[in-house]
Amino acid sequence: MRILWRPLRFLRRFLKVENCRITESELLIPLAWTSLIQKFSRAPGIFLLDQRKRFSTMPEIETSQRHYELFSPPSDVRGMTKLDRTAFKKTVTIPVLKVRKEIVNKLIRSLKRAALQRPGIKRVIEDPEDEESRLIMLDPYKIFTDDSFETAELTILKQLNVNPQISKYNLELTYENFKSEEILRAVLPEGQDVTSGFSRVGHIAHLNLRDHQLPFKHLIGQVMIDKNPGITSAVNKINNIDNTYRNFQMELLSGEENMMTKVRENNYTYEFDFSKVYWNPRLSTEHSRITELLKPGDVLFDVFAGVGPFAIPVAKKNCSVFANDLNPESYKWLLHNCKLNKVDQKVKIFNLDGKDFLQGPVREELMQQLGPLSKERKYTVHIVMNLPAKAIEFLSAFQSLLDGQPCSSELLPIVHCYSFSKDANPAKDVQQRAEAVLGISLDACSSVHQVRNVAPNKEMLCITFRIPAAILYKKHTLNLENHEGPPLKRQRTDKSFSKEKTLTA
């Protein structure tokens, strides 16, 4: 008899229909199917299709949800705040298939669908009653009786002379067999968000816990260490990045206090003290995007360089780099990382306020780069300003920055300025704020790229534009109101934001 579950919205969990509740033991005992058939016939939403003893479900029934019910930790760990690994012991009944040990490797490849796919649990175990045999663990939600095997599986069993009869095996689960998400879902108050993700910075797991998770913070930290090889420290951010040096206060949740770490990003190595500098592994793609925009021989001014994730890859492309950061620790590790990646001869490093850097070293270099001989220049000047909370305010430093006659429009520096926005139209918001600081329209010479979603209703974006000559040069007589900057070859821009720009420009 074949039974299919009809997906109706009002039906309850798998095999828990009104007045029809099936136990795990019934599912695993072939003789119980006679009574099960009677139960199914009374259950709404279930149809008896043929006379084969076979049970299958529609794909709409989530396998992961069913696995959660069987493979979840014991219910009495709910509310635990100090991790007790011994409390996670649980015994579950698993169907197994007995086979000769010499054919196990060949057979297991043919039973991928039916075999138990559970991290941390061996699919093949020794038979305690027969040294010459092995037991193959089977998925309890796919295999109930010998008739649960598919035709191809039955064929290979017959070819290898394997009896398809299913036996039961009591499997003891321990703390090691549960995933971090399963542990935290069982421990935290029911219905609350579960933290299973974090930013990895070398050996450090950086979490950003919510208020309802704080009573369990030390347990969460230890679980992150236990379940993620290579993680030896777990920290939680306890304030926003709003200080002068762009780092944040953190609390050690579990593990060692060592914050000296090493990371690899885009084939480059960075070392630093994570408690004293800014590093965000989620910006790896953005670092690559900007690096790809520059060609060998180009010039980069990195106003808020941090420990070098823009400066070092760009320098490796044989570009001239001027990197700056106000934080003495960032400056120290920027010097170190340039040597570590063998680009120290290509990067000039400064420890200045961003505005002082722009009005000092940047101005001096631009006066030379954009001088009378600039017409022969074949490279492009880029200025990166990655301080999303405040970078737009620093755009005012470009006003009347240079003396003399303006260079040709195609030689004007290209700025990549980062910002956050909570506006319903974030691209338009960032452009308008940049225009307000500069005092000029950027419609004809800018593009906006969405970097990432920082939080609900909060985006990080990068506005790219060529600095209008009317802003950059002193005593320039262009009419600011009518001035449209030189056309800028539009950079790769997120599709949704590109469309948005077209509609709002």
Short mmCIF file of C-alpha atoms in Angstrom, two decimals:
data_model
loop_
_atom_site.label_atom_id
_atom_site.label_comp_id
_atom_site.label_asym_id
_atom_site.label_seq_id
_atom_site.Cartn_x
_atom_site.Cartn_y
_atom_site.Cartn_z
CA MET A 1 0.00 0.00 0.00
CA ARG A 2 1.37 3.38 -0.93
CA ILE A 3 0.49 6.45 1.08
CA LEU A 4 1.03 10.04 0.05
CA TRP A 5 0.68 13.08 2.25
CA ARG A 6 -1.41 15.82 0.70
CA PRO A 7 0.11 19.27 1.49
CA LEU A 8 -2.70 21.28 3.10
CA ARG A 9 -2.03 24.46 5.04
CA PHE A 10 -4.16 23.52 7.99
CA LEU A 11 -2.48 20.15 8.58
CA ARG A 12 -0.20 19.89 11.55
CA ARG A 13 3.32 18.53 11.79
CA PHE A 14 4.40 15.45 9.92
CA LEU A 15 2.21 12.44 10.88
CA LYS A 16 0.46 14.44 13.63
CA VAL A 17 -3.02 14.77 12.22
CA GLU A 18 -6.18 15.11 14.26
CA ASN A 19 -6.81 11.91 16.22
CA CYS A 20 -3.97 10.16 14.41
CA ARG A 21 -0.64 10.17 16.27
CA ILE A 22 2.03 7.64 15.28
CA THR A 23 4.84 6.67 17.62
CA GLU A 24 8.46 6.10 16.65
CA SER A 25 8.24 2.47 17.69
CA GLU A 26 5.31 1.87 15.33
CA LEU A 27 7.27 3.33 12.44
CA LEU A 28 10.12 0.89 13.00
CA ILE A 29 8.18 -2.32 13.61
CA PRO A 30 6.89 -3.96 10.40
CA LEU A 31 4.03 -5.74 12.20
CA ALA A 32 2.64 -2.40 13.29
CA TRP A 33 1.80 -1.42 9.72
CA THR A 34 -1.52 -3.23 9.82
CA SER A 35 -2.75 -0.93 12.57
CA LEU A 36 -1.13 2.06 10.92
CA ILE A 37 -3.13 1.50 7.75
CA GLN A 38 -6.32 1.73 9.77
CA LYS A 39 -5.12 4.97 11.37
CA PHE A 40 -4.18 6.47 8.02
CA SER A 41 -7.55 5.65 6.49
CA ARG A 42 -9.23 7.84 9.11
CA ALA A 43 -6.79 10.75 8.79
CA PRO A 44 -7.81 13.69 6.58
CA GLY A 45 -5.37 14.58 3.85
CA ILE A 46 -3.95 11.04 3.41
CA PHE A 47 -4.79 8.82 0.43
CA LEU A 48 -4.32 5.07 -0.11
CA LEU A 49 -3.09 4.79 -3.70
CA ASP A 50 -2.15 1.16 -4.30
CA GLN A 51 -1.58 -2.14 -2.58
CA ARG A 52 2.19 -1.91 -2.03
CA LYS A 53 3.50 -1.60 1.51
CA ARG A 54 5.34 1.60 0.88
CA PHE A 55 5.31 4.98 2.57
CA SER A 56 6.50 8.22 0.97
CA THR A 57 5.97 11.92 1.53
CA MET A 58 5.53 14.92 -0.71
CA PRO A 59 8.67 17.12 -0.92
CA GLU A 60 6.77 20.00 0.67
CA ILE A 61 7.20 18.31 4.06
CA GLU A 62 10.54 19.66 5.30
CA THR A 63 13.03 16.89 6.03
CA SER A 64 15.07 19.23 8.21
CA GLN A 65 12.07 19.89 10.43
CA ARG A 66 11.47 16.18 10.92
CA HIS A 67 15.14 15.60 11.68
CA TYR A 68 15.01 18.42 14.21
CA GLU A 69 12.31 16.64 16.18
CA LEU A 70 14.26 13.40 16.46
CA PHE A 71 17.78 14.80 16.58
CA SER A 72 17.14 17.67 18.97
CA PRO A 73 18.80 17.78 22.43
CA PRO A 74 16.86 16.69 25.53
CA SER A 75 14.14 19.14 26.54
CA ASP A 76 15.50 19.55 30.09
CA VAL A 77 18.46 21.65 28.85
CA ARG A 78 16.07 24.57 28.26
CA GLY A 79 17.21 27.61 30.24
CA MET A 80 20.75 26.33 30.89
CA THR A 81 23.18 29.25 31.34
CA LYS A 82 26.33 27.31 32.31
CA LEU A 83 27.25 24.69 29.75
CA ASP A 84 26.88 21.13 31.03
CA ARG A 85 27.84 18.84 28.17
CA THR A 86 26.74 15.70 30.02
CA ALA A 87 23.13 16.91 30.01
CA PHE A 88 22.89 16.46 26.24
CA LYS A 89 22.81 12.66 26.25
CA LYS A 90 19.88 11.17 24.39
CA THR A 91 19.03 7.75 22.94
CA VAL A 92 17.19 7.46 19.63
CA THR A 93 16.07 4.42 17.67
CA ILE A 94 17.65 4.14 14.22
CA PRO A 95 16.95 1.59 11.48
CA VAL A 96 20.05 -0.36 10.41
CA LEU A 97 20.94 -2.80 7.67
CA LYS A 98 23.27 -5.72 8.39
CA VAL A 99 25.88 -6.39 5.67
CA ARG A 100 29.13 -8.30 5.25
CA LYS A 101 32.09 -6.03 6.06
CA GLU A 102 33.89 -6.72 2.76
CA ILE A 103 31.07 -5.15 0.68
CA VAL A 104 30.43 -2.10 2.84
CA ASN A 105 32.39 0.40 0.72
CA LYS A 106 30.73 -0.72 -2.49
CA LEU A 107 27.25 -0.77 -1.01
CA ILE A 108 27.37 2.56 0.83
CA ARG A 109 27.79 4.41 -2.47
CA SER A 110 24.54 2.93 -3.73
CA LEU A 111 22.66 3.76 -0.54
CA LYS A 112 23.36 7.49 -0.38
CA ARG A 113 19.65 8.30 -0.36
CA ALA A 114 18.79 5.79 2.33
CA ALA A 115 21.86 6.14 4.55
CA LEU A 116 21.80 8.43 7.57
CA GLN A 117 23.27 11.84 6.68
CA ARG A 118 24.09 13.21 10.08
CA PRO A 119 27.31 15.15 10.88
CA GLY A 120 29.28 13.62 13.71
CA ILE A 121 27.66 10.20 13.43
CA LYS A 122 29.31 7.30 11.62
CA ARG A 123 27.10 5.76 8.98
CA VAL A 124 28.79 2.37 9.38
CA ILE A 125 29.38 0.76 12.76
CA GLU A 126 30.54 -2.63 14.00
CA ASP A 127 27.95 -5.30 14.61
CA PRO A 128 28.22 -6.17 18.34
CA GLU A 129 26.91 -9.68 17.60
CA ASP A 130 28.98 -10.52 14.51
CA GLU A 131 32.61 -9.55 13.90
CA GLU A 132 32.31 -10.31 10.18
CA SER A 133 29.39 -7.94 9.68
CA ARG A 134 28.77 -4.24 9.83
CA LEU A 135 25.62 -2.18 10.44
CA ILE A 136 24.74 0.64 8.05
CA MET A 137 22.79 3.44 9.73
CA LEU A 138 19.69 4.38 7.73
CA ASP A 139 17.61 7.53 7.66
CA PRO A 140 14.65 6.92 10.01
CA TYR A 141 12.48 9.28 7.96
CA LYS A 142 13.09 7.43 4.69
CA ILE A 143 13.50 3.80 5.69
CA PHE A 144 10.80 2.08 7.76
CA THR A 145 10.69 -1.48 6.42
CA ASP A 146 12.48 -3.47 3.72
CA ASP A 147 9.86 -2.18 1.27
CA SER A 148 11.05 1.40 1.86
CA PHE A 149 14.05 0.87 -0.44
CA GLU A 150 13.76 2.12 -3.99
CA THR A 151 13.91 -0.32 -6.90
CA ALA A 152 17.54 0.53 -7.76
CA GLU A 153 18.56 0.05 -4.13
CA LEU A 154 16.80 -3.30 -3.92
CA THR A 155 18.54 -4.36 -7.11
CA ILE A 156 22.02 -3.67 -5.77
CA LEU A 157 21.12 -5.41 -2.48
CA LYS A 158 20.08 -8.47 -4.43
CA GLN A 159 23.24 -8.38 -6.56
CA LEU A 160 25.39 -8.30 -3.44
CA ASN A 161 23.29 -10.96 -1.74
CA VAL A 162 22.23 -8.65 1.10
CA ASN A 163 19.07 -9.39 3.04
CA PRO A 164 17.03 -6.10 2.99
CA GLN A 165 15.48 -6.85 6.37
CA ILE A 166 15.64 -3.80 8.67
CA SER A 167 16.70 -4.00 12.30
CA LYS A 168 16.57 -1.44 15.08
CA TYR A 169 19.57 0.08 16.80
CA ASN A 170 19.60 2.29 19.87
CA LEU A 171 21.97 5.16 19.11
CA GLU A 172 23.23 7.30 21.98
CA LEU A 173 23.65 10.94 21.05
CA THR A 174 25.95 13.18 23.07
CA TYR A 175 26.89 16.86 23.03
CA GLU A 176 29.41 16.14 20.27
CA ASN A 177 26.65 14.93 17.94
CA PHE A 178 24.56 18.12 18.00
CA LYS A 179 25.12 21.19 15.85
CA SER A 180 25.60 24.59 17.48
CA GLU A 181 22.26 25.82 16.18
CA GLU A 182 20.47 22.77 17.62
CA ILE A 183 22.11 23.25 21.01
CA LEU A 184 21.25 26.93 21.21
CA ARG A 185 17.71 26.39 19.98
CA ALA A 186 17.21 23.85 22.77
CA VAL A 187 18.78 26.06 25.46
CA LEU A 188 17.40 29.52 24.67
CA PRO A 189 13.77 30.41 25.49
CA GLU A 190 11.45 28.83 22.97
CA GLY A 191 10.62 31.09 20.05
CA GLN A 192 13.64 33.38 20.52
CA ASP A 193 16.20 34.08 17.80
CA VAL A 194 19.19 31.74 17.86
CA THR A 195 22.74 32.93 17.24
CA SER A 196 24.62 30.40 15.13
CA GLY A 197 26.64 32.78 12.95
CA PHE A 198 29.56 35.05 13.70
CA SER A 199 32.40 36.93 12.07
CA ARG A 200 35.58 34.93 12.09
CA VAL A 201 38.79 36.89 12.60
CA GLY A 202 41.59 34.35 12.69
CA HIS A 203 41.09 32.30 15.85
CA ILE A 204 38.44 34.74 17.17
CA ALA A 205 34.67 34.38 16.84
CA HIS A 206 33.16 37.86 16.91
CA LEU A 207 29.50 37.84 17.92
CA ASN A 208 26.95 40.61 18.19
CA LEU A 209 24.45 39.27 20.69
CA ARG A 210 20.96 40.63 21.20
CA ASP A 211 19.54 41.53 24.60
CA HIS A 212 17.56 38.30 25.08
CA GLN A 213 20.72 36.27 24.43
CA LEU A 214 22.90 38.02 27.01
CA PRO A 215 21.94 35.77 29.98
CA PHE A 216 23.31 32.86 27.92
CA LYS A 217 26.36 34.71 26.53
CA HIS A 218 29.06 32.58 28.14
CA LEU A 219 27.36 29.36 27.10
CA ILE A 220 26.94 30.68 23.54
CA GLY A 221 30.62 31.61 23.39
CA GLN A 222 31.73 28.17 24.55
CA VAL A 223 29.45 26.44 22.05
CA MET A 224 30.93 28.53 19.23
CA ILE A 225 34.42 27.43 20.28
CA ASP A 226 33.42 23.78 20.65
CA LYS A 227 31.68 23.54 17.29
CA ASN A 228 34.09 25.50 15.09
CA PRO A 229 37.58 24.04 14.66
CA GLY A 230 40.31 26.65 14.96
CA ILE A 231 38.23 29.03 17.08
CA THR A 232 39.79 29.48 20.51
CA SER A 233 38.25 32.81 21.60
CA ALA A 234 34.70 34.16 21.46
CA VAL A 235 33.99 37.86 22.00
CA ASN A 236 30.89 40.04 21.97
CA LYS A 237 30.74 43.64 20.82
CA ILE A 238 29.37 45.80 23.64
CA ASN A 239 29.28 49.22 21.96
CA ASN A 240 29.06 50.79 18.51
CA ILE A 241 32.07 51.85 16.44
CA ASP A 242 31.74 55.52 17.28
CA ASN A 243 35.08 56.46 18.79
CA THR A 244 37.96 58.29 17.16
CA TYR A 245 39.95 55.19 16.32
CA ARG A 246 37.16 53.07 14.79
CA ASN A 247 37.51 50.15 17.18
CA PHE A 248 34.95 48.97 19.70
CA GLN A 249 34.87 47.61 23.21
CA MET A 250 34.46 43.87 23.41
CA GLU A 251 33.78 41.33 26.10
CA LEU A 252 35.44 37.94 26.22
CA LEU A 253 32.69 35.33 26.36
CA SER A 254 34.81 32.21 26.47
CA GLY A 255 38.26 30.91 25.60
CA GLU A 256 41.66 32.54 25.66
CA GLU A 257 42.16 36.29 26.02
CA ASN A 258 44.67 36.49 23.18
CA MET A 259 43.44 39.07 20.64
CA MET A 260 46.60 38.99 18.53
CA THR A 261 45.46 37.30 15.34
CA LYS A 262 46.38 36.52 11.75
CA VAL A 263 43.90 36.46 8.85
CA ARG A 264 44.07 35.65 5.16
CA GLU A 265 41.96 37.70 2.78
CA ASN A 266 42.15 37.54 -1.02
CA ASN A 267 45.55 35.80 -0.81
CA TYR A 268 47.09 38.46 1.46
CA THR A 269 48.06 38.06 5.10
CA TYR A 270 47.22 40.56 7.84
CA GLU A 271 48.30 40.50 11.47
CA PHE A 272 46.93 42.79 14.18
CA ASP A 273 45.50 43.13 17.67
CA PHE A 274 41.76 42.79 17.05
CA SER A 275 40.92 44.62 20.29
CA LYS A 276 42.68 47.79 19.09
CA VAL A 277 42.00 48.11 15.35
CA TYR A 278 39.09 47.83 12.93
CA TRP A 279 38.68 44.70 10.82
CA ASN A 280 35.54 43.40 9.11
CA PRO A 281 35.76 40.11 7.19
CA ARG A 282 32.44 40.91 5.49
CA LEU A 283 34.20 43.57 3.40
CA SER A 284 36.42 41.12 1.55
CA THR A 285 34.39 41.37 -1.66
CA GLU A 286 34.42 45.18 -1.53
CA HIS A 287 38.18 45.24 -1.07
CA SER A 288 38.48 43.12 -4.23
CA ARG A 289 36.03 45.27 -6.16
CA ILE A 290 37.99 48.47 -5.59
CA THR A 291 41.31 46.75 -6.23
CA GLU A 292 40.07 45.55 -9.61
CA LEU A 293 39.21 49.11 -10.64
CA LEU A 294 42.84 50.19 -10.51
CA LYS A 295 45.37 49.40 -13.20
CA PRO A 296 49.15 49.11 -12.85
CA GLY A 297 50.65 52.58 -12.51
CA ASP A 298 47.53 54.15 -10.99
CA VAL A 299 47.69 56.14 -7.76
CA LEU A 300 45.65 55.40 -4.62
CA PHE A 301 45.12 57.69 -1.64
CA ASP A 302 43.60 55.61 1.18
CA VAL A 303 42.32 58.14 3.72
CA PHE A 304 41.18 55.67 6.40
CA ALA A 305 43.45 52.74 5.63
CA GLY A 306 43.11 50.61 8.76
CA VAL A 307 45.60 47.73 8.66
CA GLY A 308 45.79 47.77 4.85
CA PRO A 309 43.01 45.74 3.15
CA PHE A 310 42.77 48.28 0.28
CA ALA A 311 46.35 49.58 0.26
CA ILE A 312 48.22 46.27 0.15
CA PRO A 313 46.35 44.53 -2.72
CA VAL A 314 46.50 47.74 -4.77
CA ALA A 315 50.24 48.11 -4.13
CA LYS A 316 50.72 44.53 -5.34
CA LYS A 317 49.35 45.69 -8.71
CA ASN A 318 52.34 48.03 -9.05
CA CYS A 319 50.34 51.10 -8.12
CA SER A 320 51.61 54.01 -6.02
CA VAL A 321 49.82 54.04 -2.67
CA PHE A 322 49.54 56.70 0.01
CA ALA A 323 47.87 55.16 3.08
CA ASN A 324 46.76 56.96 6.23
CA ASP A 325 45.10 56.16 9.53
CA LEU A 326 44.68 58.22 12.69
CA ASN A 327 44.73 55.22 15.03
CA PRO A 328 48.35 54.67 16.20
CA GLU A 329 47.68 50.92 16.45
CA SER A 330 46.33 50.78 12.89
CA TYR A 331 49.36 52.78 11.71
CA LYS A 332 51.67 50.34 13.50
CA TRP A 333 50.04 47.25 11.98
CA LEU A 334 49.76 48.89 8.56
CA LEU A 335 53.54 49.29 8.56
CA HIS A 336 53.92 45.69 9.71
CA ASN A 337 51.53 44.26 7.12
CA CYS A 338 53.12 46.16 4.25
CA LYS A 339 56.43 44.51 5.16
CA LEU A 340 54.74 41.16 5.68
CA ASN A 341 53.27 41.30 2.17
CA LYS A 342 56.45 42.80 0.67
CA VAL A 343 54.94 46.07 -0.55
CA ASP A 344 56.59 48.42 1.96
CA GLN A 345 58.59 50.08 -0.85
CA LYS A 346 55.38 50.92 -2.73
CA VAL A 347 53.30 52.36 0.11
CA LYS A 348 53.86 55.68 1.89
CA ILE A 349 52.21 55.55 5.30
CA PHE A 350 50.87 58.41 7.43
CA ASN A 351 49.40 58.75 10.91
CA LEU A 352 47.15 61.80 10.51
CA ASP A 353 43.58 62.92 10.86
CA GLY A 354 41.73 62.33 7.59
CA LYS A 355 41.24 66.03 6.89
CA ASP A 356 44.90 66.80 7.61
CA PHE A 357 45.93 63.97 5.30
CA LEU A 358 43.77 65.35 2.47
CA GLN A 359 44.88 68.94 2.92
CA GLY A 360 48.52 67.97 3.44
CA PRO A 361 50.14 64.99 1.68
CA VAL A 362 47.24 64.47 -0.74
CA ARG A 363 47.17 68.13 -1.77
CA GLU A 364 50.94 68.21 -2.29
CA GLU A 365 50.91 65.08 -4.41
CA LEU A 366 47.90 66.20 -6.48
CA MET A 367 49.57 69.53 -7.23
CA GLN A 368 52.36 67.52 -8.84
CA GLN A 369 50.17 64.86 -10.44
CA LEU A 370 47.76 67.39 -11.96
CA GLY A 371 50.33 70.06 -12.86
CA PRO A 372 51.33 71.37 -16.31
CA LEU A 373 52.80 68.03 -17.33
CA SER A 374 49.66 66.11 -16.43
CA LYS A 375 48.50 66.04 -20.08
CA GLU A 376 51.09 63.34 -20.70
CA ARG A 377 49.84 61.30 -17.78
CA LYS A 378 48.30 57.94 -18.57
CA TYR A 379 47.29 56.79 -15.10
CA THR A 380 44.26 57.45 -12.89
CA VAL A 381 44.13 58.85 -9.36
CA HIS A 382 41.72 57.16 -6.90
CA ILE A 383 40.82 58.33 -3.40
CA VAL A 384 39.21 55.77 -1.06
CA MET A 385 37.34 57.04 2.00
CA ASN A 386 36.13 54.01 3.97
CA LEU A 387 34.70 55.51 7.14
CA PRO A 388 30.97 54.95 6.57
CA ALA A 389 29.77 56.76 9.67
CA LYS A 390 31.56 60.04 8.86
CA ALA A 391 33.36 59.92 5.50
CA ILE A 392 30.88 62.17 3.70
CA GLU A 393 31.69 64.97 6.16
CA PHE A 394 35.33 64.84 5.02
CA LEU A 395 34.35 65.67 1.44
CA SER A 396 34.43 69.33 2.41
CA ALA A 397 38.25 69.05 2.45
CA PHE A 398 38.20 68.95 -1.36
CA GLN A 399 36.72 72.43 -1.65
CA SER A 400 39.34 74.78 -3.18
CA LEU A 401 42.03 72.24 -2.37
CA LEU A 402 44.26 73.04 -5.36
CA ASP A 403 45.73 76.20 -6.90
CA GLY A 404 46.33 77.03 -10.55
CA GLN A 405 44.56 76.16 -13.76
CA PRO A 406 42.33 73.07 -13.71
CA CYS A 407 43.60 69.94 -15.40
CA SER A 408 41.60 68.25 -18.13
CA SER A 409 38.43 66.62 -16.86
CA GLU A 410 39.52 63.04 -17.55
CA LEU A 411 42.50 63.49 -15.20
CA LEU A 412 40.48 64.63 -12.20
CA PRO A 413 40.68 62.25 -9.19
CA ILE A 414 37.99 59.62 -8.67
CA VAL A 415 36.59 59.38 -5.14
CA HIS A 416 35.10 56.24 -3.58
CA CYS A 417 33.28 57.44 -0.46
CA TYR A 418 31.45 55.06 1.88
CA SER A 419 28.35 55.78 3.94
CA PHE A 420 25.50 54.18 5.84
CA SER A 421 21.88 54.91 5.04
CA LYS A 422 18.58 54.04 6.67
CA ASP A 423 16.58 55.89 4.03
CA ALA A 424 13.92 54.16 1.94
CA ASN A 425 15.93 55.23 -1.11
CA PRO A 426 19.50 54.76 0.15
CA ALA A 427 21.28 55.52 -3.15
CA LYS A 428 19.48 58.83 -3.54
CA ASP A 429 20.06 59.63 0.15
CA VAL A 430 23.83 59.11 -0.06
CA GLN A 431 24.12 61.16 -3.25
CA GLN A 432 22.11 64.04 -1.81
CA ARG A 433 24.20 64.13 1.36
CA ALA A 434 27.42 64.15 -0.63
CA GLU A 435 26.05 66.95 -2.83
CA ALA A 436 25.08 68.96 0.24
CA VAL A 437 28.64 68.84 1.58
CA LEU A 438 30.26 69.63 -1.78
CA GLY A 439 27.68 72.21 -2.78
CA ILE A 440 27.31 70.85 -6.32
CA SER A 441 25.22 68.34 -8.26
CA LEU A 442 26.75 64.92 -8.88
CA ASP A 443 24.01 63.66 -11.21
CA ALA A 444 26.22 63.52 -14.27
CA CYS A 445 29.38 62.15 -12.68
CA SER A 446 28.51 59.64 -9.96
CA SER A 447 27.39 56.07 -9.36
CA VAL A 448 26.28 54.31 -6.19
CA HIS A 449 27.18 50.74 -5.27
CA GLN A 450 25.45 48.75 -2.55
CA VAL A 451 28.16 47.15 -0.40
CA ARG A 452 26.12 45.17 2.11
CA ASN A 453 23.13 45.14 4.39
CA VAL A 454 24.44 46.06 7.84
CA ALA A 455 21.21 45.64 9.81
CA PRO A 456 17.48 45.71 9.13
CA ASN A 457 16.79 48.93 7.19
CA LYS A 458 20.46 49.93 7.24
CA GLU A 459 22.64 49.74 4.13
CA MET A 460 26.32 50.36 3.54
CA LEU A 461 26.97 52.04 0.19
CA CYS A 462 29.82 53.50 -1.82
CA ILE A 463 29.33 56.60 -3.95
CA THR A 464 31.92 56.95 -6.70
CA PHE A 465 32.44 60.24 -8.54
CA ARG A 466 35.07 62.31 -10.25
CA ILE A 467 35.71 65.48 -8.24
CA PRO A 468 34.34 68.45 -10.23
CA ALA A 469 37.00 70.98 -11.14
CA ALA A 470 34.69 73.69 -9.81
CA ILE A 471 35.10 72.19 -6.35
CA LEU A 472 38.71 71.09 -6.45
CA TYR A 473 40.35 74.31 -7.71
CA LYS A 474 40.54 77.79 -6.17
CA LYS A 475 39.44 80.86 -8.13
CA HIS A 476 37.78 78.74 -10.75
CA THR A 477 35.14 80.75 -12.55
CA LEU A 478 32.71 78.01 -13.54
CA ASN A 479 29.11 78.57 -12.54
CA LEU A 480 28.53 76.07 -9.78
CA GLU A 481 24.78 75.94 -10.28
CA ASN A 482 25.01 75.05 -13.95
CA HIS A 483 28.20 73.03 -13.76
CA GLU A 484 27.97 69.38 -14.61
CA GLY A 485 31.07 67.40 -13.88
CA PRO A 486 32.83 65.44 -16.59
CA PRO A 487 31.20 62.12 -17.45
CA LEU A 488 32.43 59.25 -15.34
CA LYS A 489 32.65 55.77 -16.70
CA ARG A 490 30.13 54.10 -14.45
CA GLN A 491 31.53 51.45 -12.18
CA ARG A 492 29.85 48.12 -11.61
CA THR A 493 26.77 48.96 -9.63
CA ASP A 494 24.23 46.79 -7.91
CA LYS A 495 21.34 46.28 -10.34
CA SER A 496 18.62 47.46 -8.01
CA PHE A 497 20.57 50.58 -7.16
CA SER A 498 21.43 51.24 -10.81
CA LYS A 499 17.76 51.17 -11.70
CA GLU A 500 17.02 53.36 -8.72
CA LYS A 501 19.61 55.89 -9.86
CA THR A 502 18.10 56.00 -13.33
CA LEU A 503 14.70 56.77 -11.91
CA THR A 504 15.85 59.38 -9.39
CA ALA A 505 18.62 61.16 -11.25
#
